[in-house]
PDB file of N, CA and C in Angstrom:
ATOM      1  N   SER A  80     -52.329  72.517  22.071  1.00  0.00           N
ATOM      2  CA  SER A  80     -53.218  71.848  22.984  1.00  0.00           C
ATOM      3  C   SER A  80     -52.912  72.288  24.557  1.00  0.00           C
ATOM      4  N   CYS A  81     -51.566  72.866  24.605  1.00  0.00           N
ATOM      5  CA  CYS A  81     -50.537  72.954  25.623  1.00  0.00           C
ATOM      6  C   CYS A  81     -51.719  74.177  26.436  1.00  0.00           C
ATOM      7  N   TRP A  82     -52.840  75.559  25.293  1.00  0.00           N
ATOM      8  CA  TRP A  82     -52.894  76.811  26.042  1.00  0.00           C
ATOM      9  C   TRP A  82     -54.925  75.974  26.321  1.00  0.00           C
ATOM     10  N   THR A  83     -55.303  76.684  27.574  1.00  0.00           N
ATOM     11  CA  THR A  83     -56.780  76.570  27.932  1.00  0.00           C
ATOM     12  C   THR A  83     -56.800  78.071  27.806  1.00  0.00           C
ATOM     13  N   ALA A  84     -58.756  77.808  27.721  1.00  0.00           N
ATOM     14  CA  ALA A  84     -58.730  79.478  26.896  1.00  0.00           C
ATOM     15  C   ALA A  84     -59.719  79.732  28.957  1.00  0.00           C
ATOM     16  N   PRO A  85     -59.493  80.721  29.612  1.00  0.00           N
ATOM     17  CA  PRO A  85     -59.642  80.702  30.339  1.00  0.00           C
ATOM     18  C   PRO A  85     -61.948  80.827  30.605  1.00  0.00           C
ATOM     19  N   ALA A  86     -61.897  80.218  31.041  1.00  0.00           N
ATOM     20  CA  ALA A  86     -63.938  79.839  30.911  1.00  0.00           C
ATOM     21  C   ALA A  86     -64.309  81.519  31.147  1.00  0.00           C
ATOM     22  N   GLY A  87     -65.134  81.844  30.178  1.00  0.00           N
ATOM     23  CA  GLY A  87     -65.767  82.586  30.307  1.00  0.00           C
ATOM     24  C   GLY A  87     -66.174  83.894  29.924  1.00  0.00           C
ATOM     25  N   ALA A  88     -64.117  83.893  29.529  1.00  0.00           N
ATOM     26  CA  ALA A  88     -63.086  85.158  28.752  1.00  0.00           C
ATOM     27  C   ALA A  88     -64.353  85.444  28.000  1.00  0.00           C
ATOM     28  N   VAL A  89     -63.886  85.987  26.644  1.00  0.00           N
ATOM     29  CA  VAL A  89     -64.620  87.093  26.022  1.00  0.00           C
ATOM     30  C   VAL A  89     -63.234  87.632  25.108  1.00  0.00           C
ATOM     31  N   ILE A  90     -62.876  86.260  24.639  1.00  0.00           N
ATOM     32  CA  ILE A  90     -61.778  86.693  23.412  1.00  0.00           C
ATOM     33  C   ILE A  90     -62.526  87.684  21.916  1.00  0.00           C
ATOM     34  N   LYS A  91     -61.805  88.903  21.627  1.00  0.00           N
ATOM     35  CA  LYS A  91     -62.036  89.252  20.229  1.00  0.00           C
ATOM     36  C   LYS A  91     -61.332  88.514  19.435  1.00  0.00           C
ATOM     37  N   LYS A  92     -61.426  88.635  17.929  1.00  0.00           N
ATOM     38  CA  LYS A  92     -60.457  88.380  17.039  1.00  0.00           C
ATOM     39  C   LYS A  92     -59.569  89.418  17.295  1.00  0.00           C
ATOM     40  N   GLY A  93     -58.489  89.638  16.352  1.00  0.00           N
ATOM     41  CA  GLY A  93     -57.114  90.216  16.575  1.00  0.00           C
ATOM     42  C   GLY A  93     -56.144  90.195  18.221  1.00  0.00           C
ATOM     43  N   MET A  94     -57.197  90.078  19.342  1.00  0.00           N
ATOM     44  CA  MET A  94     -56.335  89.947  20.064  1.00  0.00           C
ATOM     45  C   MET A  94     -55.060  88.801  20.441  1.00  0.00           C
ATOM     46  N   LYS A  95     -53.715  89.729  21.084  1.00  0.00           N
ATOM     47  CA  LYS A  95     -52.298  89.220  21.144  1.00  0.00           C
ATOM     48  C   LYS A  95     -52.119  89.556  22.058  1.00  0.00           C
ATOM     49  N   VAL A  96     -51.274  88.106  22.863  1.00  0.00           N
ATOM     50  CA  VAL A  96     -50.393  88.416  24.098  1.00  0.00           C
ATOM     51  C   VAL A  96     -48.985  87.533  22.829  1.00  0.00           C
ATOM     52  N   LYS A  97     -47.291  88.502  23.797  1.00  0.00           N
ATOM     53  CA  LYS A  97     -46.339  88.039  23.478  1.00  0.00           C
ATOM     54  C   LYS A  97     -46.135  88.013  24.553  1.00  0.00           C
ATOM     55  N   ILE A  98     -45.507  86.804  25.550  1.00  0.00           N
ATOM     56  CA  ILE A  98     -44.552  86.297  26.666  1.00  0.00           C
ATOM     57  C   ILE A  98     -43.796  85.355  25.934  1.00  0.00           C
ATOM     58  N   SER A  99     -42.607  85.729  26.758  1.00  0.00           N
ATOM     59  CA  SER A  99     -41.327  84.685  26.752  1.00  0.00           C
ATOM     60  C   SER A  99     -40.425  84.202  28.560  1.00  0.00           C
ATOM     61  N   ALA A 100     -40.007  83.313  28.278  1.00  0.00           N
ATOM     62  CA  ALA A 100     -39.540  82.788  29.038  1.00  0.00           C
ATOM     63  C   ALA A 100     -38.180  81.914  28.917  1.00  0.00           C
ATOM     64  N   ILE A 101     -37.396  81.870  29.790  1.00  0.00           N
ATOM     65  CA  ILE A 101     -36.241  80.876  30.086  1.00  0.00           C
ATOM     66  C   ILE A 101     -36.711  80.181  30.362  1.00  0.00           C
ATOM     67  N   ILE A 102     -36.265  79.101  29.735  1.00  0.00           N
ATOM     68  CA  ILE A 102     -36.370  77.306  29.401  1.00  0.00           C
ATOM     69  C   ILE A 102     -35.238  77.184  29.266  1.00  0.00           C
ATOM     70  N   LYS A 103     -34.965  75.607  30.404  1.00  0.00           N
ATOM     71  CA  LYS A 103     -33.078  75.058  31.009  1.00  0.00           C
ATOM     72  C   LYS A 103     -33.131  73.955  30.191  1.00  0.00           C
ATOM     73  N   PRO A 104     -32.084  73.159  30.169  1.00  0.00           N
ATOM     74  CA  PRO A 104     -31.678  72.295  29.169  1.00  0.00           C
ATOM     75  C   PRO A 104     -32.196  71.640  29.327  1.00  0.00           C
ATOM     76  N   ASP A 105     -32.886  70.918  30.534  1.00  0.00           N
ATOM     77  CA  ASP A 105     -34.297  69.588  30.496  1.00  0.00           C
ATOM     78  C   ASP A 105     -35.277  69.955  30.197  1.00  0.00           C
ATOM     79  N   ARG A 106     -35.314  70.802  28.944  1.00  0.00           N
ATOM     80  CA  ARG A 106     -36.959  72.059  28.408  1.00  0.00           C
ATOM     81  C   ARG A 106     -37.782  72.227  30.440  1.00  0.00           C
ATOM     82  N   ASN A 107     -37.471  72.371  30.505  1.00  0.00           N
ATOM     83  CA  ASN A 107     -38.646  73.129  31.217  1.00  0.00           C
ATOM     84  C   ASN A 107     -38.822  74.440  31.842  1.00  0.00           C
ATOM     85  N   VAL A 108     -39.426  74.796  32.520  1.00  0.00           N
ATOM     86  CA  VAL A 108     -39.234  76.462  32.352  1.00  0.00           C
ATOM     87  C   VAL A 108     -38.647  77.058  33.846  1.00  0.00           C
ATOM     88  N   LEU A 109     -37.898  77.771  33.658  1.00  0.00           N
ATOM     89  CA  LEU A 109     -36.763  77.739  34.775  1.00  0.00           C
ATOM     90  C   LEU A 109     -38.387  79.230  35.277  1.00  0.00           C
ATOM     91  N   ASN A 110     -37.949  78.752  37.447  1.00  0.00           N
ATOM     92  CA  ASN A 110     -39.392  79.149  38.222  1.00  0.00           C
ATOM     93  C   ASN A 110     -39.200  80.895  37.677  1.00  0.00           C
ATOM     94  N   GLY A 111     -40.374  81.037  37.813  1.00  0.00           N
ATOM     95  CA  GLY A 111     -40.205  82.934  37.451  1.00  0.00           C
ATOM     96  C   GLY A 111     -39.580  83.734  36.971  1.00  0.00           C
ATOM     97  N   SER A 112     -39.635  82.593  35.787  1.00  0.00           N
ATOM     98  CA  SER A 112     -39.560  83.584  34.440  1.00  0.00           C
ATOM     99  C   SER A 112     -40.286  84.176  33.166  1.00  0.00           C
ATOM    100  N   VAL A 113     -41.689  83.831  33.892  1.00  0.00           N
ATOM    101  CA  VAL A 113     -42.638  83.350  32.320  1.00  0.00           C
ATOM    102  C   VAL A 113     -42.622  85.127  32.600  1.00  0.00           C
ATOM    103  N   ARG A 114     -42.981  85.747  31.629  1.00  0.00           N
ATOM    104  CA  ARG A 114     -43.390  87.260  31.395  1.00  0.00           C
ATOM    105  C   ARG A 114     -44.160  87.469  30.511  1.00  0.00           C
ATOM    106  N   ILE A 115     -44.847  88.539  29.925  1.00  0.00           N
ATOM    107  CA  ILE A 115     -45.191  89.069  29.700  1.00  0.00           C
ATOM    108  C   ILE A 115     -44.866  89.781  28.906  1.00  0.00           C
ATOM    109  N   VAL A 116     -44.256  90.290  26.887  1.00  0.00           N
ATOM    110  CA  VAL A 116     -44.292  90.930  26.742  1.00  0.00           C
ATOM    111  C   VAL A 116     -44.320  92.174  26.410  1.00  0.00           C
ATOM    112  N   ASP A 117     -45.730  91.784  25.579  1.00  0.00           N
ATOM    113  CA  ASP A 117     -46.283  92.498  24.927  1.00  0.00           C
ATOM    114  C   ASP A 117     -47.604  91.943  24.388  1.00  0.00           C
ATOM    115  N   THR A 118     -49.695  93.027  24.424  1.00  0.00           N
ATOM    116  CA  THR A 118     -49.827  92.587  24.459  1.00  0.00           C
ATOM    117  C   THR A 118     -50.910  94.294  23.879  1.00  0.00           C
ATOM    118  N   ASN A 119     -52.647  93.302  22.374  1.00  0.00           N
ATOM    119  CA  ASN A 119     -52.821  94.642  22.744  1.00  0.00           C
ATOM    120  C   ASN A 119     -54.285  94.792  23.100  1.00  0.00           C
ATOM    121  N   ILE A 120     -54.067  93.283  24.425  1.00  0.00           N
ATOM    122  CA  ILE A 120     -55.476  94.083  25.081  1.00  0.00           C
ATOM    123  C   ILE A 120     -55.155  94.764  26.426  1.00  0.00           C
ATOM    124  N   SER A 121     -55.767  95.794  26.232  1.00  0.00           N
ATOM    125  CA  SER A 121     -55.938  96.787  27.301  1.00  0.00           C
ATOM    126  C   SER A 121     -56.108  96.771  28.763  1.00  0.00           C
ATOM    127  N   LYS A 122     -55.319  96.979  29.559  1.00  0.00           N
ATOM    128  CA  LYS A 122     -55.780  96.936  30.734  1.00  0.00           C
ATOM    129  C   LYS A 122     -57.109  96.495  31.568  1.00  0.00           C
ATOM    130  N   ASN A 123     -57.260  97.505  30.620  1.00  0.00           N
ATOM    131  CA  ASN A 123     -58.864  98.602  30.939  1.00  0.00           C
ATOM    132  C   ASN A 123     -60.053  96.888  30.958  1.00  0.00           C
ATOM    133  N   ASN A 124     -59.417  96.186  30.136  1.00  0.00           N
ATOM    134  CA  ASN A 124     -60.769  95.066  29.898  1.00  0.00           C
ATOM    135  C   ASN A 124     -60.699  93.777  30.758  1.00  0.00           C
ATOM    136  N   SER A 125     -62.054  94.179  31.584  1.00  0.00           N
ATOM    137  CA  SER A 125     -62.309  92.719  32.226  1.00  0.00           C
ATOM    138  C   SER A 125     -61.485  91.406  31.603  1.00  0.00           C
ATOM    139  N   PHE A 126     -61.328  91.499  31.268  1.00  0.00           N
ATOM    140  CA  PHE A 126     -60.783  89.538  30.195  1.00  0.00           C
ATOM    141  C   PHE A 126     -59.032  90.288  30.666  1.00  0.00           C
ATOM    142  N   TYR A 127     -58.660  91.571  30.688  1.00  0.00           N
ATOM    143  CA  TYR A 127     -57.309  91.158  30.438  1.00  0.00           C
ATOM    144  C   TYR A 127     -56.039  89.885  32.258  1.00  0.00           C
ATOM    145  N   GLY A 128     -56.556  89.680  32.533  1.00  0.00           N
ATOM    146  CA  GLY A 128     -56.443  89.330  33.628  1.00  0.00           C
ATOM    147  C   GLY A 128     -55.681  87.180  33.358  1.00  0.00           C
ATOM    148  N   PRO A 129     -57.300  87.457  33.598  1.00  0.00           N
ATOM    149  CA  PRO A 129     -57.535  85.811  32.779  1.00  0.00           C
ATOM    150  C   PRO A 129     -56.613  85.520  31.107  1.00  0.00           C
ATOM    151  N   ILE A 130     -56.758  86.354  30.461  1.00  0.00           N
ATOM    152  CA  ILE A 130     -55.935  85.782  29.120  1.00  0.00           C
ATOM    153  C   ILE A 130     -55.007  86.259  29.143  1.00  0.00           C
ATOM    154  N   THR A 131     -54.293  86.960  30.521  1.00  0.00           N
ATOM    155  CA  THR A 131     -52.800  87.177  30.107  1.00  0.00           C
ATOM    156  C   THR A 131     -52.361  85.996  30.889  1.00  0.00           C
ATOM    157  N   GLU A 132     -53.226  85.251  31.861  1.00  0.00           N
ATOM    158  CA  GLU A 132     -52.258  84.939  32.440  1.00  0.00           C
ATOM    159  C   GLU A 132     -52.576  83.214  32.249  1.00  0.00           C
ATOM    160  N   SER A 133     -53.762  82.830  31.396  1.00  0.00           N
ATOM    161  CA  SER A 133     -53.670  81.053  30.881  1.00  0.00           C
ATOM    162  C   SER A 133     -52.268  81.429  29.233  1.00  0.00           C
ATOM    163  N   ALA A 134     -51.816  82.240  28.812  1.00  0.00           N
ATOM    164  CA  ALA A 134     -51.249  82.980  27.624  1.00  0.00           C
ATOM    165  C   ALA A 134     -49.671  82.163  29.088  1.00  0.00           C
ATOM    166  N   MET A 135     -49.813  82.907  30.601  1.00  0.00           N
ATOM    167  CA  MET A 135     -48.463  81.963  30.338  1.00  0.00           C
ATOM    168  C   MET A 135     -48.603  80.935  30.654  1.00  0.00           C
ATOM    169  N   ARG A 136     -49.124  80.284  31.899  1.00  0.00           N
ATOM    170  CA  ARG A 136     -50.119  79.156  32.357  1.00  0.00           C
ATOM    171  C   ARG A 136     -49.360  77.986  31.117  1.00  0.00           C
ATOM    172  N   THR A 137     -49.509  78.615  30.148  1.00  0.00           N
ATOM    173  CA  THR A 137     -49.750  77.472  28.835  1.00  0.00           C
ATOM    174  C   THR A 137     -47.890  76.890  28.993  1.00  0.00           C
ATOM    175  N   LEU A 138     -47.589  76.940  29.300  1.00  0.00           N
ATOM    176  CA  LEU A 138     -45.851  76.920  29.336  1.00  0.00           C
ATOM    177  C   LEU A 138     -44.873  75.972  30.916  1.00  0.00           C
ATOM    178  N   LEU A 139     -46.541  76.104  31.372  1.00  0.00           N
ATOM    179  CA  LEU A 139     -46.209  75.196  33.158  1.00  0.00           C
ATOM    180  C   LEU A 139     -47.484  74.175  33.153  1.00  0.00           C
ATOM    181  N   ASN A 140     -47.271  74.546  31.659  1.00  0.00           N
ATOM    182  CA  ASN A 140     -49.215  72.819  32.572  1.00  0.00           C
ATOM    183  C   ASN A 140     -47.624  71.578  32.332  1.00  0.00           C
ATOM    184  N   PRO A 141     -48.890  71.483  33.430  1.00  0.00           N
ATOM    185  CA  PRO A 141     -47.726  69.032  33.498  1.00  0.00           C
ATOM    186  C   PRO A 141     -48.015  69.442  32.641  1.00  0.00           C
ATOM    187  N   ASP A 142     -49.324  69.245  31.431  1.00  0.00           N
ATOM    188  CA  ASP A 142     -49.740  67.883  30.460  1.00  0.00           C
ATOM    189  C   ASP A 142     -48.830  68.252  29.649  1.00  0.00           C
ATOM    190  N   CYS A 143     -48.097  69.483  29.321  1.00  0.00           N
ATOM    191  CA  CYS A 143     -46.551  69.415  28.553  1.00  0.00           C
ATOM    192  C   CYS A 143     -45.533  70.060  29.096  1.00  0.00           C
ATOM    193  N   ILE A 144     -44.892  69.274  29.689  1.00  0.00           N
ATOM    194  CA  ILE A 144     -43.990  69.234  30.264  1.00  0.00           C
ATOM    195  C   ILE A 144     -42.958  67.697  30.243  1.00  0.00           C
ATOM    196  N   PRO A 145     -42.375  67.325  29.818  1.00  0.00           N
ATOM    197  CA  PRO A 145     -41.115  69.092  28.939  1.00  0.00           C
ATOM    198  C   PRO A 145     -41.790  69.296  28.379  1.00  0.00           C
ATOM    199  N   LEU A 146     -41.029  70.829  27.842  1.00  0.00           N
ATOM    200  CA  LEU A 146     -41.806  71.312  25.910  1.00  0.00           C
ATOM    201  C   LEU A 146     -41.115  70.423  25.584  1.00  0.00           C
ATOM    202  N   LYS A 147     -41.713  70.156  24.352  1.00  0.00           N
ATOM    203  CA  LYS A 147     -41.350  69.009  23.126  1.00  0.00           C
ATOM    204  C   LYS A 147     -40.449  70.388  21.625  1.00  0.00           C
ATOM    205  N   LEU A 148     -39.202  70.455  22.631  1.00  0.00           N
ATOM    206  CA  LEU A 148     -38.269  70.874  21.756  1.00  0.00           C
ATOM    207  C   LEU A 148     -37.235  70.299  21.521  1.00  0.00           C
ATOM    208  N   PRO A 149     -36.266  70.362  20.262  1.00  0.00           N
ATOM    209  CA  PRO A 149     -35.457  69.663  20.282  1.00  0.00           C
ATOM    210  C   PRO A 149     -34.073  70.085  20.579  1.00  0.00           C
ATOM    211  N   GLU A 150     -33.887  68.375  21.961  1.00  0.00           N
ATOM    212  CA  GLU A 150     -33.060  68.601  22.943  1.00  0.00           C
ATOM    213  C   GLU A 150     -31.779  69.796  22.522  1.00  0.00           C
ATOM    214  N   ASN A 151     -31.061  68.862  20.895  1.00  0.00           N
ATOM    215  CA  ASN A 151     -30.043  69.374  19.567  1.00  0.00           C
ATOM    216  C   ASN A 151     -29.908  70.881  19.326  1.00  0.00           C
ATOM    217  N   LYS A 152     -30.604  71.643  20.447  1.00  0.00           N
ATOM    218  CA  LYS A 152     -31.520  73.377  19.555  1.00  0.00           C
ATOM    219  C   LYS A 152     -30.719  74.047  20.950  1.00  0.00           C
ATOM    220  N   TYR A 153     -31.031  73.710  21.651  1.00  0.00           N
ATOM    221  CA  TYR A 153     -30.665  74.453  23.045  1.00  0.00           C
ATOM    222  C   TYR A 153     -30.683  76.339  23.160  1.00  0.00           C
ATOM    223  N   ASN A 154     -29.558  76.298  21.947  1.00  0.00           N
ATOM    224  CA  ASN A 154     -29.441  77.909  21.728  1.00  0.00           C
ATOM    225  C   ASN A 154     -30.503  78.029  21.050  1.00  0.00           C
ATOM    226  N   LEU A 155     -31.014  77.360  20.266  1.00  0.00           N
ATOM    227  CA  LEU A 155     -32.376  78.619  19.731  1.00  0.00           C
ATOM    228  C   LEU A 155     -33.001  78.678  20.292  1.00  0.00           C
ATOM    229  N   TRP A 156     -33.610  78.003  21.911  1.00  0.00           N
ATOM    230  CA  TRP A 156     -34.938  78.163  22.300  1.00  0.00           C
ATOM    231  C   TRP A 156     -34.503  78.297  23.909  1.00  0.00           C
ATOM    232  N   LYS A 157     -33.024  78.473  24.381  1.00  0.00           N
ATOM    233  CA  LYS A 157     -33.023  78.520  25.875  1.00  0.00           C
ATOM    234  C   LYS A 157     -33.372  80.203  26.211  1.00  0.00           C
ATOM    235  N   LYS A 158     -34.163  80.605  25.148  1.00  0.00           N
ATOM    236  CA  LYS A 158     -34.502  81.983  26.112  1.00  0.00           C
ATOM    237  C   LYS A 158     -36.083  82.407  24.596  1.00  0.00           C
ATOM    238  N   LEU A 159     -37.189  81.094  25.441  1.00  0.00           N
ATOM    239  CA  LEU A 159     -37.993  81.151  24.056  1.00  0.00           C
ATOM    240  C   LEU A 159     -38.852  82.733  24.395  1.00  0.00           C
ATOM    241  N   THR A 160     -39.785  83.036  22.973  1.00  0.00           N
ATOM    242  CA  THR A 160     -40.672  84.249  22.605  1.00  0.00           C
ATOM    243  C   THR A 160     -41.599  83.236  22.442  1.00  0.00           C
ATOM    244  N   ILE A 161     -43.039  83.749  22.803  1.00  0.00           N
ATOM    245  CA  ILE A 161     -44.205  83.262  21.733  1.00  0.00           C
ATOM    246  C   ILE A 161     -44.969  83.884  22.027  1.00  0.00           C
ATOM    247  N   THR A 162     -45.901  84.229  20.447  1.00  0.00           N
ATOM    248  CA  THR A 162     -47.426  85.278  20.490  1.00  0.00           C
ATOM    249  C   THR A 162     -48.191  84.708  20.427  1.00  0.00           C
ATOM    250  N   PHE A 163     -49.341  84.541  21.005  1.00  0.00           N
ATOM    251  CA  PHE A 163     -50.457  84.073  21.636  1.00  0.00           C
ATOM    252  C   PHE A 163     -51.983  84.821  20.131  1.00  0.00           C
ATOM    253  N   ASP A 164     -51.641  84.319  19.339  1.00  0.00           N
ATOM    254  CA  ASP A 164     -53.077  84.890  18.347  1.00  0.00           C
ATOM    255  C   ASP A 164     -54.137  84.202  18.686  1.00  0.00           C
ATOM    256  N   TYR A 165     -55.227  85.719  19.379  1.00  0.00           N
ATOM    257  CA  TYR A 165     -55.856  83.950  19.601  1.00  0.00           C
ATOM    258  C   TYR A 165     -56.899  83.990  18.536  1.00  0.00           C
ATOM    259  N   SER A 166     -56.959  85.328  17.202  1.00  0.00           N
ATOM    260  CA  SER A 166     -58.031  85.337  16.447  1.00  0.00           C
ATOM    261  C   SER A 166     -57.646  83.494  15.297  1.00  0.00           C
ATOM    262  N   ILE A 167     -56.505  82.805  16.253  1.00  0.00           N
ATOM    263  CA  ILE A 167     -56.515  81.640  15.319  1.00  0.00           C
ATOM    264  C   ILE A 167     -56.410  80.647  16.597  1.00  0.00           C
ATOM    265  N   MET A 168     -56.940  81.161  17.301  1.00  0.00           N
ATOM    266  CA  MET A 168     -56.611  79.307  18.983  1.00  0.00           C
ATOM    267  C   MET A 168     -57.732  79.042  18.729  1.00  0.00           C
ATOM    268  N   LYS A 169     -59.023  79.701  18.478  1.00  0.00           N
ATOM    269  CA  LYS A 169     -60.492  79.270  18.963  1.00  0.00           C
ATOM    270  C   LYS A 169     -60.670  77.554  18.943  1.00  0.00           C
TER     271      LYS A 169
END
C-alpha cells in the first residue's frame, strides 16, 4: 500500500526493481541512502525513470513512515533490500 504506480507508465509482467536503503533505529530511512541495486528494465525504456523512482519513493512515503518493522530486530533490517516485482503489484 506504500507503493504508488507512476501515472501512465506501461509496466509489463516480469519487470523488477531492487532497491536498498539504510534504516535508522527510529525506522526512518537515512536521507540519501535509497539506491537502485538492480533492475531488468532497460534504461532505453521511456518509463525507466518513473518506474524506478516510484520504487525508491516507496520507502519515503509519508503515509508509511516510520516503516512498520519490528523494533527489537534492528540488526536484521538496518540495511534493507526490497525487490519490487511489478507482475504481482498491479
